[in-house]
Structures are given as C-alpha cells and as structure tokens.
Tab-separated table of C-alpha atoms in Angstrom:
chain	number	residue	atom	x	y	z
A	1	MET	CA	21.020	-9.387	-68.503
A	2	PRO	CA	20.431	-10.297	-64.836
A	3	LYS	CA	23.146	-9.608	-62.316
A	4	LEU	CA	24.320	-12.866	-60.792
A	5	PRO	CA	25.050	-13.206	-57.073
A	6	MET	CA	28.294	-12.231	-55.461
A	7	PHE	CA	30.757	-14.934	-54.470
A	8	LYS	CA	32.935	-13.933	-51.518
A	9	VAL	CA	36.367	-14.729	-52.910
A	10	LYS	CA	39.368	-12.511	-53.510
A	11	LEU	CA	39.535	-12.857	-57.261
A	12	THR	CA	39.803	-9.148	-57.990
A	13	ARG	CA	42.434	-7.735	-55.687
A	14	ARG	CA	43.800	-5.887	-58.700
A	15	SER	CA	42.471	-4.816	-62.058
A	16	VAL	CA	44.394	-5.698	-65.195
A	17	LEU	CA	47.794	-3.990	-65.045
A	18	LYS	CA	48.730	-1.597	-67.801
A	19	LEU	CA	51.588	-2.629	-70.053
A	20	GLY	CA	53.495	0.546	-69.226
A	21	ALA	CA	53.722	-0.358	-65.537
A	22	LEU	CA	54.946	-3.837	-66.366
A	23	THR	CA	57.492	-2.438	-68.794
A	24	ALA	CA	58.955	-0.360	-65.965
A	25	ALA	CA	59.173	-3.496	-63.834
A	26	ALA	CA	60.885	-5.313	-66.692
A	27	VAL	CA	63.559	-2.643	-66.894
A	28	ALA	CA	64.234	-3.113	-63.181
A	29	VAL	CA	64.913	-6.833	-63.561
A	30	GLY	CA	66.639	-6.679	-66.933
A	31	VAL	CA	63.974	-8.318	-69.123
A	32	PRO	CA	64.341	-7.312	-72.819
A	33	LEU	CA	61.560	-4.891	-73.721
A	34	GLY	CA	61.202	-6.316	-77.206
A	35	ASN	CA	59.590	-9.409	-75.758
A	36	PHE	CA	56.600	-7.418	-74.568
A	37	LYS	CA	56.009	-6.102	-78.075
A	38	VAL	CA	56.135	-9.605	-79.555
A	39	ALA	CA	53.638	-10.928	-77.022
A	40	SER	CA	51.198	-8.126	-77.774
A	41	VAL	CA	51.421	-8.745	-81.514
A	42	GLN	CA	50.809	-12.459	-80.995
A	43	ALA	CA	47.662	-11.681	-79.038
A	44	ALA	CA	46.347	-9.344	-81.720
A	45	ASP	CA	47.124	-11.736	-84.559
A	46	ALA	CA	45.507	-14.673	-82.791
A	47	GLY	CA	42.306	-12.747	-82.228
A	48	ALA	CA	42.174	-11.517	-85.821
A	49	SER	CA	42.569	-14.906	-87.500
A	50	GLN	CA	40.808	-17.092	-84.968
A	51	PRO	CA	37.930	-19.022	-86.612
A	52	LYS	CA	36.688	-20.610	-83.402
A	53	GLN	CA	36.817	-19.969	-79.670
A	54	LEU	CA	36.288	-22.802	-77.224
A	55	GLY	CA	34.875	-21.989	-73.819
A	56	PHE	CA	33.365	-23.401	-70.655
A	57	TYR	CA	29.693	-23.621	-69.655
A	58	HIS	CA	28.591	-24.015	-66.036
A	59	ASN	CA	25.004	-24.713	-65.015
A	60	GLN	CA	24.425	-23.543	-61.452
A	61	ALA	CA	20.955	-25.034	-61.528
A	62	THR	CA	22.255	-28.593	-61.853
A	63	CYS	CA	25.639	-28.338	-60.085
A	64	ILE	CA	25.616	-30.289	-56.808
A	65	GLY	CA	28.954	-29.021	-55.494
A	66	CYS	CA	30.608	-32.442	-55.501
A	67	LYS	CA	33.996	-31.032	-56.596
A	68	ARG	CA	34.625	-33.892	-58.994
A	69	CYS	CA	35.630	-31.356	-61.639
A	70	VAL	CA	38.240	-29.924	-59.277
A	71	ASN	CA	39.489	-33.331	-58.160
A	72	ALA	CA	39.760	-34.656	-61.718
A	73	CYS	CA	41.966	-31.724	-62.717
A	74	LYS	CA	44.073	-32.037	-59.581
A	75	SER	CA	44.541	-35.785	-60.094
A	76	LYS	CA	45.521	-35.502	-63.744
A	77	TYR	CA	47.932	-32.594	-63.460
A	78	LYS	CA	49.343	-33.158	-59.964
A	79	TRP	CA	48.977	-29.578	-58.844
A	80	GLU	CA	51.784	-28.108	-56.840
A	81	LYS	CA	50.928	-27.465	-53.213
A	82	GLY	CA	48.967	-24.244	-52.933
A	83	ALA	CA	47.912	-24.133	-56.591
A	84	GLU	CA	44.309	-24.434	-57.764
A	85	TRP	CA	43.799	-24.640	-61.504
A	86	ARG	CA	40.045	-25.029	-61.048
A	87	LYS	CA	38.022	-23.729	-58.125
A	88	LEU	CA	34.520	-24.507	-56.913
A	89	LEU	CA	33.197	-21.404	-55.224
A	90	THR	CA	30.259	-21.652	-52.817
A	91	LYS	CA	27.729	-19.091	-51.632
A	92	GLU	CA	25.165	-19.896	-48.955
A	93	THR	CA	21.624	-18.619	-49.506
A	94	PRO	CA	18.360	-19.239	-47.605
A	95	GLU	CA	17.153	-21.401	-50.498
A	96	GLY	CA	20.318	-23.487	-50.670
A	97	ASP	CA	23.954	-23.248	-51.669
A	98	LEU	CA	25.023	-21.766	-54.983
A	99	TYR	CA	28.138	-23.047	-56.745
A	100	LEU	CA	30.449	-21.673	-59.386
A	101	SER	CA	33.060	-23.886	-61.058
A	102	ILE	CA	35.738	-21.702	-62.617
A	103	ALA	CA	39.231	-22.071	-64.092
A	104	CYS	CA	41.176	-20.228	-66.776
A	105	ASN	CA	38.613	-18.623	-69.069
A	106	HIS	CA	40.776	-18.792	-72.233
A	107	CYS	CA	39.842	-15.207	-72.889
A	108	ALA	CA	39.406	-13.713	-76.322
A	109	ASP	CA	41.781	-10.943	-75.211
A	110	PRO	CA	44.091	-12.648	-72.692
A	111	ALA	CA	45.982	-10.256	-70.417
A	112	CYS	CA	48.417	-13.014	-69.416
A	113	LEU	CA	49.696	-13.432	-72.957
A	114	LYS	CA	50.127	-9.705	-73.479
A	115	VAL	CA	52.419	-9.199	-70.486
A	116	CYS	CA	54.581	-12.348	-70.566
A	117	PRO	CA	58.142	-11.202	-71.349
A	118	VAL	CA	59.428	-14.622	-72.462
A	119	GLY	CA	56.644	-15.842	-74.765
A	120	ALA	CA	55.485	-18.619	-72.444
A	121	TYR	CA	51.881	-18.052	-73.543
A	122	THR	CA	50.304	-18.866	-76.890
A	123	LYS	CA	46.708	-18.690	-78.086
A	124	ARG	CA	45.867	-21.434	-80.557
A	125	ALA	CA	44.449	-20.088	-83.803
A	126	LYS	CA	42.215	-23.104	-84.401
A	127	ASP	CA	40.278	-23.006	-81.125
A	128	GLY	CA	41.425	-20.053	-79.018
A	129	ILE	CA	42.864	-22.157	-76.194
A	130	VAL	CA	45.408	-20.166	-74.172
A	131	ILE	CA	48.376	-22.422	-73.404
A	132	GLN	CA	51.139	-21.646	-70.926
A	133	ASP	CA	54.485	-23.447	-71.127
A	134	PRO	CA	56.066	-23.765	-67.643
A	135	ALA	CA	59.382	-24.744	-69.238
A	136	LYS	CA	59.700	-21.234	-70.692
A	137	CYS	CA	58.463	-19.473	-67.561
A	138	VAL	CA	60.993	-17.438	-65.557
A	139	GLY	CA	58.695	-16.980	-62.568
A	140	CYS	CA	58.370	-13.195	-62.884
A	141	GLY	CA	54.679	-13.379	-61.976
A	142	TYR	CA	53.564	-10.639	-64.383
A	143	CYS	CA	50.776	-12.851	-65.726
A	144	VAL	CA	49.577	-13.584	-62.187
A	145	TYR	CA	49.159	-9.862	-61.543
A	146	ALA	CA	47.693	-9.126	-64.974
A	147	CYS	CA	44.966	-11.791	-65.014
A	148	PRO	CA	41.846	-10.358	-63.335
A	149	TYR	CA	40.666	-13.917	-62.563
A	150	HIS	CA	43.980	-14.993	-61.020
A	151	ALA	CA	44.005	-18.111	-63.190
A	152	PRO	CA	47.822	-18.398	-63.537
A	153	GLN	CA	49.293	-20.009	-60.434
A	154	LEU	CA	52.851	-19.344	-59.248
A	155	VAL	CA	54.182	-21.516	-56.429
A	156	LYS	CA	57.723	-20.381	-55.654
A	157	GLU	CA	58.397	-23.166	-53.141
A	158	GLU	CA	58.330	-25.917	-55.788
A	159	SER	CA	58.985	-25.406	-59.508
A	160	GLY	CA	59.156	-21.628	-59.253
A	161	ALA	CA	57.161	-21.450	-62.479
A	162	VAL	CA	53.588	-20.524	-63.359
A	163	HIS	CA	51.072	-23.229	-64.223
A	164	LYS	CA	47.405	-22.996	-65.198
A	165	CYS	CA	44.495	-24.757	-66.890
A	166	ASN	CA	45.404	-25.495	-70.511
A	167	PHE	CA	41.880	-26.750	-71.314
A	168	CYS	CA	43.257	-30.303	-71.582
A	169	TYR	CA	44.256	-29.417	-75.137
A	170	GLU	CA	46.198	-32.662	-75.529
A	171	LEU	CA	43.097	-34.682	-74.627
A	172	GLN	CA	41.032	-32.570	-76.987
A	173	ASP	CA	43.509	-33.130	-79.801
A	174	GLU	CA	42.901	-36.859	-79.299
A	175	GLY	CA	39.145	-36.368	-79.513
A	176	ASN	CA	38.478	-36.526	-75.766
A	177	PRO	CA	36.799	-33.986	-73.456
A	178	PRO	CA	38.657	-32.075	-70.728
A	179	ALA	CA	39.097	-34.056	-67.506
A	180	CYS	CA	36.889	-31.697	-65.493
A	181	VAL	CA	34.031	-31.938	-67.985
A	182	LYS	CA	34.234	-35.713	-68.189
A	183	ALA	CA	34.133	-36.024	-64.395
A	184	CYS	CA	30.945	-33.978	-63.870
A	185	PRO	CA	28.144	-36.440	-62.964
A	186	LYS	CA	25.350	-33.937	-63.705
A	187	LYS	CA	26.750	-32.482	-66.930
A	188	ALA	CA	26.716	-29.136	-65.152
A	189	LEU	CA	30.148	-28.391	-66.595
A	190	ARG	CA	30.451	-28.530	-70.373
A	191	PHE	CA	32.588	-27.051	-73.117
A	192	GLY	CA	32.246	-26.100	-76.757
A	193	ASP	CA	32.298	-23.235	-79.228
A	194	ILE	CA	31.569	-20.255	-77.000
A	195	ASN	CA	29.437	-18.590	-79.654
A	196	GLU	CA	27.188	-21.644	-79.786
A	197	LEU	CA	27.073	-21.963	-75.994
A	198	ARG	CA	25.920	-18.357	-75.734
A	199	LYS	CA	22.882	-19.205	-77.855
A	200	GLU	CA	21.600	-21.875	-75.467
A	201	GLN	CA	18.493	-21.251	-73.407
A	202	GLY	CA	19.017	-19.657	-70.006
A	203	VAL	CA	22.682	-18.828	-70.600
A	204	SER	CA	24.190	-15.656	-69.166
A	205	GLU	CA	27.597	-14.036	-69.403
A	206	PRO	CA	29.594	-14.318	-66.132
A	207	ASP	CA	28.407	-10.888	-64.979
A	208	ILE	CA	28.874	-11.807	-61.321
A	209	LYS	CA	29.340	-9.367	-58.490
A	210	GLY	CA	32.796	-10.119	-57.117
A	211	LEU	CA	34.267	-11.083	-60.504
A	212	PRO	CA	35.935	-8.673	-62.953
A	213	PRO	CA	33.954	-6.841	-65.648
A	214	ILE	CA	33.799	-9.114	-68.678
A	215	GLU	CA	34.964	-6.249	-70.916
A	216	LEU	CA	38.494	-6.494	-69.499
A	217	THR	CA	39.515	-9.746	-71.197
A	218	GLN	CA	36.331	-11.125	-72.826
A	219	PRO	CA	36.274	-14.470	-70.976
A	220	SER	CA	35.156	-17.555	-72.883
A	221	PHE	CA	32.804	-18.669	-70.130
A	222	VAL	CA	29.017	-18.732	-69.706
A	223	ILE	CA	26.707	-19.609	-66.836
A	224	VAL	CA	23.147	-20.842	-66.401
A	225	PRO	CA	22.050	-19.239	-63.112
A	226	ALA	CA	20.060	-21.237	-60.567
A	227	GLU	CA	16.532	-19.953	-59.952
A	228	HIS	CA	17.328	-18.972	-56.369
A	229	SER	CA	20.269	-16.837	-57.501
A	230	ALA	CA	17.880	-14.001	-58.339
A	231	GLY	CA	18.236	-11.099	-55.951
A	232	GLU	CA	21.252	-12.574	-54.149
A	233	GLU	CA	23.573	-9.631	-54.610
A	234	GLU	CA	24.415	-8.500	-51.085
C-alpha cells in the first residue's frame, strides 16, 4: 500500500490514552468508575454484532478544494465558534495542491466511546455510526484527548459540551445523503458500506504521514490518492 503524503496539521498531538490513565482522572473529579466499564462493554458488543459499517470515501484526484463539504456541515449544524466538525486540509506540491476532506471517521473501534464516563456515545448496530449526545455530555473532554483524529470538539465558551460529526444519521434515516456528500460538486466525497468502498479501484486506507496509525481505532474512511501525491512525504 503506498504511503500518502503528509498534511501539516496537528491532528496527532497525543496517541490514544489508556483507560487506566483516564480512570485515575475520573477518580480526581468524582466520576463513577462503573461508567467506564459500561462504555467499554457497549463498544465491544457493537463491534461483535454489527452487520454493516458505513464510512466516508474521499477522492483526492477529483477534489477541487472548494470547501462546499465543510460549509454544508457548518450551515446545517451551526457549529459553535472554534469548532470544526469537518476539515479540508491542504498541502502544496510543485504539481498542484492536494486536499483531504476529513471528519469523524466512525471508527470500528472508537476510542471516544470507550472513555466517555456518562454514556454520551453510542455506536449504532445497524450501520456503525458513532453518535454523540451533547445533552448527556458533562464537558470532561476525555473523548477529545482519546480520539487520535481530534474529531470531538469541545468549546467551553459556549455550550460547554462536546459536539462532532454524527454522519447526518437523521438525514440517512430519511433516505437522504449526508449534507457534506450532497454538497460536493465533483462527487469527490462519498459514503457507503466501508467494506464495499474498500473494493473500489484506486482506493487506499488513510495511511497518511501526519495522521494516526489506522490500527489504533480502525477508521471507516478510504482515500483515492491523486497521481501527484506519489513521493510527497517530506
């Protein structure tokens, strides 16, 4: 599998935190330890019974960097100031800019769900979507630290709760595509059963220098690299 080019963004300031360290932090703030055990069991059960896993597909070869995917998400969900549920990363190369559209990866083994002490995260059995409920969130930020992609967003100045991409599950339940996918004019951003997406021609796992090793959480995300991405590893 070819190594994709590095994107200069601080997405990996920390590796996934171990549950033991978070348990110690929970003791310090008085969070019941039993909640951690429940969250871990939920994650294991969801992965064991899950018949399907939805994921994102991004084609670098056709992406034009218009940010319509980002703007569609921002418009629909009214992001709090400072939060970015979807990002469009850019890398300049001699042959032209490279883009990477990325949000929550709805991982097969989500670190965020495992560490949440109040059960604000669930992973849907029917499609693997990882949903976070801000109404249950206590703003502890454990999920923010645990996610190697920094998908959960905590803005203390406003709601004080974490928010993130929920894969537009409500739209999907109505038979509609996610807002970001619908907005893409070049169909560079798509979604579907991740196992089927992985079979498509030219598809690669997101093995990108600057992003976490995919073994950490098994992200449900694939990329079609642009031709001029070869050798751009810096």
